[in-house]
Short mmCIF file of C-alpha atoms in Angstrom, two decimals:
data_model
loop_
_atom_site.label_atom_id
_atom_site.label_comp_id
_atom_site.label_asym_id
_atom_site.label_seq_id
_atom_site.Cartn_x
_atom_site.Cartn_y
_atom_site.Cartn_z
CA MET A 1 35.71 31.11 -30.42
CA THR A 2 33.56 33.35 -28.21
CA LEU A 3 30.59 33.02 -30.54
CA GLU A 4 30.86 29.23 -30.51
CA LEU A 5 30.91 29.18 -26.70
CA ILE A 6 27.83 31.41 -26.54
CA ILE A 7 25.96 29.12 -28.94
CA ILE A 8 26.85 26.01 -26.90
CA LEU A 9 25.83 27.80 -23.69
CA LEU A 10 22.47 28.69 -25.25
CA LEU A 11 21.96 25.07 -26.31
CA VAL A 12 22.77 23.88 -22.76
CA ILE A 13 20.29 26.40 -21.34
CA ALA A 14 17.65 25.14 -23.82
CA ASN A 15 18.35 21.63 -22.53
CA GLY A 16 17.80 22.94 -19.00
CA ILE A 17 14.48 24.51 -19.98
CA PHE A 18 13.21 21.19 -21.35
CA ALA A 19 14.46 19.20 -18.34
CA GLY A 20 13.13 21.72 -15.80
CA THR A 21 9.73 21.97 -17.47
CA GLU A 22 9.39 18.19 -17.51
CA ILE A 23 10.13 17.90 -13.77
CA ALA A 24 7.90 20.89 -12.94
CA LEU A 25 4.89 19.42 -14.73
CA VAL A 26 5.18 15.86 -13.41
CA SER A 27 5.76 17.05 -9.83
CA SER A 28 3.06 19.75 -9.78
CA ARG A 29 0.15 19.28 -7.40
CA ARG A 30 -2.80 18.77 -9.66
CA SER A 31 -5.18 20.07 -6.98
CA ARG A 32 -3.44 23.45 -6.98
CA LEU A 33 -3.48 23.69 -10.77
CA GLU A 34 -7.18 22.79 -10.82
CA ALA A 35 -7.94 25.43 -8.21
CA GLN A 36 -6.11 28.06 -10.29
CA ALA A 37 -7.88 26.88 -13.44
CA GLU A 38 -11.26 27.24 -11.72
CA GLU A 39 -10.33 30.84 -10.95
CA GLY A 40 -9.87 31.49 -14.67
CA ASP A 41 -6.12 30.88 -15.07
CA ARG A 42 -5.77 29.64 -18.66
CA ARG A 43 -2.09 28.75 -18.21
CA ALA A 44 -2.99 26.40 -15.36
CA GLN A 45 -5.66 24.76 -17.54
CA THR A 46 -3.09 24.34 -20.32
CA ALA A 47 -0.74 22.63 -17.84
CA ILE A 48 -3.57 20.27 -16.81
CA ASN A 49 -4.26 19.46 -20.48
CA LEU A 50 -0.59 18.55 -20.95
CA LEU A 51 -0.70 16.27 -17.90
CA GLU A 52 -3.74 14.50 -19.31
CA GLU A 53 -1.63 13.50 -22.36
CA PRO A 54 1.67 12.53 -20.72
CA GLY A 55 2.77 10.37 -23.65
CA THR A 56 2.70 13.24 -26.14
CA PHE A 57 4.15 15.77 -23.72
CA LEU A 58 7.04 13.56 -22.56
CA SER A 59 7.84 12.51 -26.13
CA THR A 60 8.06 16.18 -27.13
CA VAL A 61 10.40 16.93 -24.23
CA GLN A 62 12.58 13.93 -25.10
CA ILE A 63 12.78 15.04 -28.73
CA GLY A 64 13.84 18.53 -27.62
CA ILE A 65 16.49 17.26 -25.19
CA THR A 66 17.89 14.79 -27.74
CA LEU A 67 17.99 17.40 -30.51
CA VAL A 68 19.67 20.00 -28.31
CA GLY A 69 22.23 17.48 -27.02
CA THR A 70 23.05 16.32 -30.54
CA LEU A 71 23.47 19.90 -31.80
CA ALA A 72 25.67 20.84 -28.86
CA GLY A 73 27.89 17.80 -29.37
CA ALA A 74 28.13 18.22 -33.12
CA PHE A 75 28.75 21.97 -32.94
CA GLY A 76 31.37 21.59 -30.25
CA GLY A 77 33.17 18.82 -32.11
CA ALA A 78 33.10 20.60 -35.43
CA THR A 79 34.09 24.09 -34.36
CA ILE A 80 35.63 24.37 -30.91
CA VAL A 81 37.84 21.32 -31.37
CA ALA A 82 39.12 22.77 -34.65
CA ARG A 83 39.84 26.12 -32.91
CA LEU A 84 41.45 24.52 -29.85
CA THR A 85 43.72 22.02 -31.63
CA PRO A 86 46.29 24.58 -32.97
CA SER A 87 46.66 26.11 -29.50
CA LEU A 88 47.46 22.73 -27.98
CA ALA A 89 49.78 21.66 -30.84
CA GLY A 90 52.48 24.07 -29.65
CA LEU A 91 52.73 22.45 -26.22
CA PRO A 92 55.77 20.14 -25.89
CA VAL A 93 54.16 17.10 -24.24
CA ILE A 94 50.68 16.94 -25.73
CA GLY A 95 51.49 18.46 -29.11
CA PRO A 96 51.43 15.17 -31.01
CA TYR A 97 48.03 14.36 -29.50
CA ALA A 98 46.56 17.87 -29.75
CA SER A 99 43.47 16.83 -31.73
CA THR A 100 42.56 13.98 -29.35
CA VAL A 101 43.20 16.06 -26.23
CA ALA A 102 41.10 18.91 -27.67
CA LEU A 103 38.23 16.52 -28.33
CA VAL A 104 38.40 15.11 -24.78
CA LEU A 105 38.48 18.60 -23.24
CA VAL A 106 35.50 19.75 -25.30
CA VAL A 107 33.46 16.63 -24.44
CA LEU A 108 34.23 17.00 -20.72
CA GLY A 109 33.44 20.70 -20.79
CA ILE A 110 30.11 20.29 -22.60
CA THR A 111 29.17 17.34 -20.36
CA TYR A 112 29.93 19.36 -17.23
CA LEU A 113 27.92 22.36 -18.42
CA THR A 114 25.03 20.11 -19.49
CA LEU A 115 24.92 18.34 -16.11
CA ILE A 116 25.08 21.55 -14.06
CA LEU A 117 23.19 24.10 -16.17
CA GLY A 118 21.19 21.71 -18.33
CA GLU A 119 20.02 19.16 -15.71
CA LEU A 120 20.74 19.56 -11.99
CA VAL A 121 20.17 23.28 -11.45
CA PRO A 122 16.98 23.51 -13.59
CA LYS A 123 15.49 20.42 -11.90
CA ARG A 124 16.22 21.75 -8.41
CA ILE A 125 14.56 25.05 -9.33
CA ALA A 126 11.62 23.21 -10.91
CA LEU A 127 11.02 21.12 -7.81
CA ALA A 128 10.98 24.21 -5.63
CA HIS A 129 8.57 26.14 -7.89
CA ALA A 130 6.71 23.37 -9.71
CA GLU A 131 3.31 25.02 -10.18
CA SER A 132 4.70 28.44 -11.13
CA ILE A 133 7.05 27.04 -13.76
CA SER A 134 4.35 24.71 -15.08
CA ARG A 135 1.98 27.62 -15.61
CA ALA A 136 4.70 29.76 -17.22
CA MET A 137 5.95 27.09 -19.62
CA ALA A 138 2.69 25.28 -20.41
CA PRO A 139 1.78 27.46 -23.46
CA VAL A 140 5.30 27.07 -24.89
CA MET A 141 5.27 23.30 -24.41
CA LYS A 142 1.79 23.08 -25.91
CA GLY A 143 3.01 24.88 -29.03
CA LEU A 144 6.08 22.64 -29.32
CA ALA A 145 3.91 19.54 -28.77
CA THR A 146 1.65 20.66 -31.62
CA LEU A 147 4.63 21.18 -33.95
CA ALA A 148 6.22 17.88 -32.94
CA ARG A 149 3.02 15.84 -33.18
CA PRO A 150 3.84 14.29 -36.59
CA LEU A 151 7.31 13.30 -35.37
CA VAL A 152 5.88 11.96 -32.10
CA TRP A 153 3.43 9.82 -34.10
CA ILE A 154 6.24 8.43 -36.24
CA LEU A 155 8.34 7.60 -33.17
CA ARG A 156 5.42 5.99 -31.32
CA THR A 157 4.44 3.93 -34.37
CA SER A 158 8.05 2.82 -34.86
CA THR A 159 8.38 1.86 -31.20
CA ASP A 160 5.14 -0.13 -31.25
CA GLY A 161 6.28 -1.89 -34.43
CA VAL A 162 9.60 -2.94 -32.87
CA LEU A 163 7.78 -4.22 -29.77
CA ARG A 164 5.41 -6.26 -31.93
CA ILE A 165 8.35 -7.78 -33.81
CA LEU A 166 9.90 -8.74 -30.47
CA GLY A 167 6.59 -10.18 -29.30
CA LEU A 168 6.25 -7.70 -26.47
CA ARG A 169 3.32 -5.55 -25.38
CA ALA A 170 3.69 -1.95 -24.28
CA GLU A 171 1.82 -1.87 -20.97
CA GLU A 172 1.65 1.36 -19.05
CA PRO A 173 2.44 0.92 -15.36
CA PRO A 174 -0.06 2.19 -12.78
CA PRO A 175 0.44 5.85 -11.75
CA ALA A 176 1.65 4.73 -8.30
CA SER A 177 2.05 1.40 -6.57
CA GLU A 178 0.75 0.54 -3.12
CA GLU A 179 4.28 0.68 -1.68
CA GLU A 180 4.91 4.10 -3.25
CA ILE A 181 1.72 5.50 -1.73
CA LYS A 182 2.64 4.06 1.69
CA TYR A 183 6.09 5.64 1.41
CA LEU A 184 4.61 9.02 0.45
CA MET A 185 2.18 8.85 3.37
CA ALA A 186 5.01 7.97 5.75
CA GLU A 187 7.10 10.89 4.49
CA GLY A 188 4.09 13.21 4.64
CA ALA A 189 3.40 12.18 8.24
CA ARG A 190 7.07 12.68 9.13
CA VAL A 191 7.16 16.27 7.87
CA GLY A 192 3.68 17.08 9.17
CA VAL A 193 1.72 17.19 5.90
CA PHE A 194 -0.49 14.32 7.07
CA ALA A 195 -1.66 13.48 10.56
CA GLY A 196 -0.68 10.12 11.98
CA THR A 197 -4.33 9.04 11.95
CA GLU A 198 -4.59 9.84 8.22
CA ARG A 199 -1.56 7.67 7.47
CA GLU A 200 -2.99 4.87 9.60
CA LEU A 201 -6.33 5.10 7.79
CA VAL A 202 -4.66 4.77 4.37
CA GLU A 203 -2.69 1.73 5.55
CA ARG A 204 -5.90 0.20 6.90
CA VAL A 205 -7.59 0.72 3.52
CA PHE A 206 -4.82 -1.22 1.75
CA ARG A 207 -5.00 -3.99 4.34
CA PHE A 208 -8.80 -3.98 4.11
CA ALA A 209 -8.64 -4.73 0.38
CA ASP A 210 -6.79 -8.03 1.00
CA LEU A 211 -8.81 -9.36 3.95
CA ARG A 212 -11.31 -12.20 3.66
CA VAL A 213 -14.32 -13.05 5.80
CA GLY A 214 -12.67 -16.11 7.35
CA GLU A 215 -9.98 -13.90 8.90
CA LEU A 216 -12.46 -11.68 10.76
CA MET A 217 -15.45 -13.86 11.56
CA ARG A 218 -16.48 -14.90 15.04
CA PRO A 219 -15.86 -18.68 15.00
CA ARG A 220 -18.70 -21.14 15.39
CA SER A 221 -17.58 -22.08 18.90
CA GLU A 222 -18.21 -18.50 20.08
CA VAL A 223 -21.54 -17.91 18.34
CA VAL A 224 -24.45 -17.31 20.73
CA ALA A 225 -27.48 -18.73 18.92
CA ILE A 226 -31.10 -19.63 19.75
CA GLU A 227 -32.92 -22.86 18.85
CA ILE A 228 -36.26 -22.18 17.18
CA ASP A 229 -38.26 -24.39 19.59
CA MET A 230 -36.54 -23.12 22.74
CA PRO A 231 -38.99 -22.11 25.54
CA PRO A 232 -39.66 -18.33 25.70
CA HIS A 233 -38.19 -17.92 29.19
CA GLU A 234 -34.97 -19.63 28.07
CA VAL A 235 -34.74 -17.35 25.02
CA ARG A 236 -35.18 -14.24 27.18
CA ARG A 237 -32.53 -15.50 29.61
CA ILE A 238 -29.99 -15.91 26.80
CA VAL A 239 -30.78 -12.45 25.42
CA GLU A 240 -30.63 -10.75 28.81
CA GLU A 241 -27.35 -12.40 29.82
CA SER A 242 -25.66 -11.78 26.49
CA THR A 243 -23.92 -8.58 25.39
CA TYR A 244 -25.04 -9.06 21.77
CA SER A 245 -27.99 -7.36 20.07
CA ARG A 246 -28.63 -9.92 17.29
CA PHE A 247 -28.84 -13.70 17.44
CA PRO A 248 -28.94 -16.43 14.78
CA VAL A 249 -31.94 -18.74 15.11
CA TYR A 250 -31.47 -22.34 14.00
CA GLN A 251 -33.34 -25.62 13.86
CA ASP A 252 -31.69 -28.89 14.98
CA SER A 253 -28.12 -27.62 14.36
CA LEU A 254 -26.26 -24.40 13.62
CA ASP A 255 -25.83 -25.61 10.03
CA ASN A 256 -29.55 -24.92 9.53
CA VAL A 257 -29.92 -21.21 10.32
CA LEU A 258 -33.50 -20.00 9.77
CA GLY A 259 -33.01 -16.31 10.41
CA ILE A 260 -31.85 -13.55 12.74
CA VAL A 261 -33.71 -12.07 15.72
CA HIS A 262 -33.05 -8.72 17.36
CA ALA A 263 -32.80 -8.56 21.15
CA ARG A 264 -35.24 -5.65 21.21
CA ASP A 265 -37.89 -7.68 19.36
CA VAL A 266 -37.49 -10.59 21.80
CA LEU A 267 -37.90 -8.41 24.87
CA VAL A 268 -40.89 -6.54 23.44
CA GLN A 269 -42.76 -9.81 22.76
CA GLY A 270 -42.75 -10.74 26.45
CA GLU A 271 -44.55 -13.98 27.41
CA ALA A 272 -46.23 -14.21 24.02
CA LEU A 273 -42.88 -14.71 22.30
CA ASP A 274 -43.07 -16.45 18.93
CA LEU A 275 -39.66 -16.53 17.25
CA ARG A 276 -41.11 -17.36 13.82
CA LYS A 277 -43.01 -14.07 13.75
CA ILE A 278 -39.97 -11.90 14.44
CA LEU A 279 -37.39 -13.75 12.34
CA ARG A 280 -35.50 -11.62 9.86
CA GLN A 281 -34.06 -12.93 6.61
CA PRO A 282 -30.47 -14.12 7.21
CA LEU A 283 -27.56 -12.98 5.05
CA PHE A 284 -25.13 -15.75 4.12
CA VAL A 285 -21.57 -15.07 2.93
CA PRO A 286 -18.75 -17.54 2.08
CA ASP A 287 -15.68 -17.58 4.31
CA SER A 288 -13.49 -16.93 1.24
CA GLN A 289 -15.26 -13.70 0.26
CA LEU A 290 -13.30 -10.45 0.29
CA ILE A 291 -14.33 -8.06 3.05
CA SER A 292 -14.98 -5.29 0.52
CA ALA A 293 -17.61 -7.51 -1.14
CA THR A 294 -19.11 -8.32 2.27
CA LEU A 295 -19.47 -4.61 3.02
CA ARG A 296 -21.42 -4.17 -0.22
CA ALA A 297 -23.57 -7.19 0.71
CA PHE A 298 -24.40 -5.58 4.07
CA GLN A 299 -25.40 -2.38 2.30
CA MET A 300 -27.60 -4.12 -0.27
CA ALA A 301 -29.30 -6.39 2.29
CA HIS A 302 -29.70 -3.60 4.87
CA SER A 303 -28.32 -6.04 7.41
CA ALA A 304 -25.70 -5.78 10.15
CA MET A 305 -24.99 -9.51 10.61
CA ALA A 306 -24.13 -12.31 8.21
CA ILE A 307 -23.79 -16.07 8.68
CA VAL A 308 -20.46 -17.36 7.38
CA ILE A 309 -20.55 -20.69 5.54
CA ASN A 310 -17.85 -22.87 4.03
CA GLU A 311 -17.74 -24.58 0.64
CA TYR A 312 -19.92 -27.41 1.95
CA GLY A 313 -22.67 -25.07 3.16
CA GLU A 314 -21.80 -25.62 6.81
CA THR A 315 -21.87 -22.73 9.26
CA GLU A 316 -18.35 -21.57 10.09
CA GLY A 317 -19.30 -18.59 12.24
CA LEU A 318 -20.71 -15.11 11.82
CA ILE A 319 -19.51 -11.63 10.97
CA THR A 320 -21.04 -8.25 11.76
CA LEU A 321 -20.92 -4.85 10.12
CA GLU A 322 -19.00 -3.62 13.17
CA ASP A 323 -16.30 -6.26 12.55
CA VAL A 324 -15.87 -4.96 9.01
CA LEU A 325 -15.84 -1.26 9.90
CA GLU A 326 -13.30 -1.82 12.67
CA GLN A 327 -10.80 -2.84 10.00
CA LEU A 328 -11.03 0.69 8.59
CA VAL A 329 -11.41 2.91 11.66
CA GLY A 330 -9.96 0.76 14.44
CA GLU A 331 -11.57 -0.80 17.48
CA ILE A 332 -15.13 0.36 18.17
CA GLU A 333 -15.72 -0.26 21.86
CA ASP A 334 -18.91 0.11 23.85
CA GLU A 335 -19.85 -0.59 27.45
CA TYR A 336 -20.43 -4.25 26.68
CA ASP A 337 -17.15 -4.97 24.94
CA ARG A 338 -14.74 -7.31 26.61
CA VAL A 339 -12.26 -5.46 28.82
CA GLU A 340 -9.56 -8.10 28.40
CA GLN A 341 -6.92 -6.93 25.93
CA ALA A 342 -6.09 -9.06 22.89
CA VAL A 343 -2.37 -8.22 23.30
CA VAL A 344 -0.63 -7.55 26.60
CA ARG A 345 2.99 -6.37 26.43
CA ARG A 346 4.93 -7.46 29.50
CA GLU A 347 7.99 -5.80 31.04
CA ASP A 348 10.32 -8.62 29.98
CA GLY A 349 9.47 -8.03 26.31
CA SER A 350 7.13 -11.00 25.97
CA LEU A 351 3.56 -10.80 24.66
CA LEU A 352 0.45 -12.43 26.10
CA VAL A 353 -2.04 -12.67 23.24
CA ASP A 354 -5.57 -13.91 22.73
CA GLY A 355 -5.82 -17.15 20.79
CA LEU A 356 -8.35 -15.50 18.48
CA LEU A 357 -5.97 -12.66 17.55
CA PRO A 358 -6.01 -12.47 13.71
CA ALA A 359 -2.96 -13.87 11.94
CA ASP A 360 -2.63 -10.51 10.16
CA ASP A 361 -2.12 -8.78 13.53
CA LEU A 362 0.39 -11.47 14.55
CA ARG A 363 2.46 -10.73 11.45
CA ASP A 364 2.48 -7.05 12.40
CA LEU A 365 3.57 -7.86 15.97
CA LEU A 366 6.44 -10.03 14.73
CA ASP A 367 7.23 -7.67 11.82
CA VAL A 368 7.19 -10.49 9.25
CA ASP A 369 5.53 -10.87 5.86
CA ARG A 370 4.63 -14.54 6.21
CA LEU A 371 4.09 -17.07 8.98
CA PRO A 372 5.37 -20.65 8.61
CA GLY A 373 2.73 -22.90 7.02
CA GLU A 374 0.37 -20.00 6.27
CA GLU A 375 -0.23 -20.93 2.64
CA GLN A 376 -0.44 -24.66 3.39
CA TYR A 377 -2.80 -24.60 6.39
CA GLN A 378 -4.63 -21.29 5.71
CA PHE A 379 -5.16 -20.49 9.38
CA ASN A 380 -6.69 -17.16 10.41
CA THR A 381 -5.74 -16.80 14.09
CA VAL A 382 -2.86 -17.27 16.52
CA ALA A 383 -4.58 -20.41 17.79
CA GLY A 384 -4.79 -21.77 14.25
CA PHE A 385 -1.10 -21.03 13.72
CA VAL A 386 -0.10 -22.91 16.89
CA VAL A 387 -2.33 -25.90 16.07
CA ALA A 388 -0.88 -26.02 12.53
CA GLN A 389 2.67 -26.09 13.92
CA LEU A 390 1.86 -28.70 16.57
CA GLY A 391 -0.01 -30.96 14.16
CA ARG A 392 -2.37 -32.13 16.92
CA LEU A 393 -4.83 -30.86 19.50
CA PRO A 394 -3.01 -28.50 21.88
CA ARG A 395 -2.51 -28.80 25.63
CA VAL A 396 -1.48 -26.26 28.25
CA GLY A 397 2.31 -26.06 28.26
CA ASP A 398 2.75 -26.95 24.57
CA ARG A 399 5.53 -24.87 23.04
CA ILE A 400 6.75 -24.20 19.50
CA VAL A 401 9.48 -21.96 18.06
CA ALA A 402 9.01 -19.96 14.85
CA ASN A 403 10.14 -16.62 13.38
CA GLY A 404 12.64 -16.11 16.19
CA HIS A 405 9.95 -16.41 18.91
CA SER A 406 8.64 -19.16 21.14
CA PHE A 407 4.87 -19.66 21.42
CA GLU A 408 3.60 -21.32 24.60
CA VAL A 409 -0.01 -22.30 25.25
CA VAL A 410 -0.76 -20.93 28.74
CA ASP A 411 -4.55 -21.22 28.89
CA MET A 412 -7.22 -23.37 27.26
CA ASP A 413 -10.98 -22.91 27.04
CA GLY A 414 -12.13 -26.47 26.54
CA ARG A 415 -10.40 -27.60 23.35
CA ARG A 416 -9.76 -24.03 22.20
CA ILE A 417 -6.52 -22.12 22.82
CA ASP A 418 -7.42 -19.09 24.93
CA ARG A 419 -4.07 -17.39 25.62
CA VAL A 420 -0.59 -17.77 24.12
CA LEU A 421 2.67 -16.41 25.54
CA ILE A 422 5.09 -15.17 22.86
CA ILE A 423 8.72 -14.79 23.95
CA PRO A 424 11.47 -13.38 21.66
CA GLN A 425 14.33 -15.85 21.30
CA PRO A 426 17.90 -14.53 21.79
CA LYS A 427 20.06 -14.38 18.70
CA PRO A 428 23.17 -16.62 18.47
CA ALA A 429 25.48 -13.64 19.13
CA GLU A 430 23.51 -12.77 22.23
CA ASP A 431 23.73 -16.39 23.42
CA GLU A 432 27.51 -16.36 23.04
CA GLU A 433 27.80 -13.06 24.90
CA ARG A 434 25.60 -14.35 27.71
CA SER A 435 27.70 -17.54 27.91
CA ARG A 436 30.91 -15.54 28.16
CA GLU A 437 29.43 -13.39 30.93
CA GLN A 438 28.39 -16.47 32.91
CA THR A 439 31.87 -18.00 32.43
CA ALA A 440 33.54 -14.77 33.62
CA ARG A 441 31.36 -14.69 36.73
CA SER A 442 32.18 -18.27 37.62
#
């Protein structure tokens, strides 16, 4: 029976080679393999070639594992069980069931060896030395893949045929989802592979891809604009008192924007100021446009400011190149930026926030995926959220409760909400505990 055990052990080891090679290749860092290939390492190039055809490679591995497993099971059942049964037949209790007991013992033994020596140990080793094992085994796997190509084609064709009969389509999933990449970045930052700023940048890129112009624009009520027929001294006063470098120029109303003027051009003109001579072509973008498309529009128009319009062609506000870039790299502050913070964390745990704080930032502060009424009312700011919940024009002192927090309007700028106080609401268990404490004191 020694020979039979050696054969089964060799089959289990072969299973381990297939399993370990598979894990090594799929977990190898492609950048390292490419660097080794550029230095003339042919084995590394072979490993890269295998990774570029994952379907063929993985099918070959699966064929090898299935074949080895089948041979090990069949050989063990046919030989070792037959050798073991007579030995067990002489035992008083299990004698009548010697054949069944022998089969169970052989199955358990082969399964244990396969799990330890054919799966777990090889995969642990492969993970620890992925690139080295990939380079060592790549030529072998390439040869096996070449031999198994006809069988792989038959299996793939058969699988596709079954899927067609069932009315299903074989769609390959993306290499990695957004959540998987975020998780990998978080783990990399935790162990020191990535800096915290690198992780933050990647998260900003994903958020950037979903943002629309209406969420970032400066609303119409805060746009500093110049009327085309305004006296020169009045134009210069607006420019000199403002912290902005570019101004929309309109005629009659802000819905009729004629162009953009630069503060520098206004000041250089002096008393002979003629706005029509220094007007620059305005860039118009819809409020529903994705920010990524707006960035391309800025690049193509060689402009740093765009007028935001709604579906009716009315001016909703404006957006600048700086507004867009800040979504990728964070706040870009200069000496003219407003000192007042958009979010002030107070000692009691409450938050004092600007009414124009984007709804996306509010979700992050509250750690929620959605805000009540977000899809129905399509608001873009904290002020819009509060107005949507109130269902009317707000007043100082108005208060709503949502997502386990109360929102109180504490300051108004005309008809616009300027500041909102957000207070976490105690949970029911905390209320009961507080009530018991007050009862005990009394």
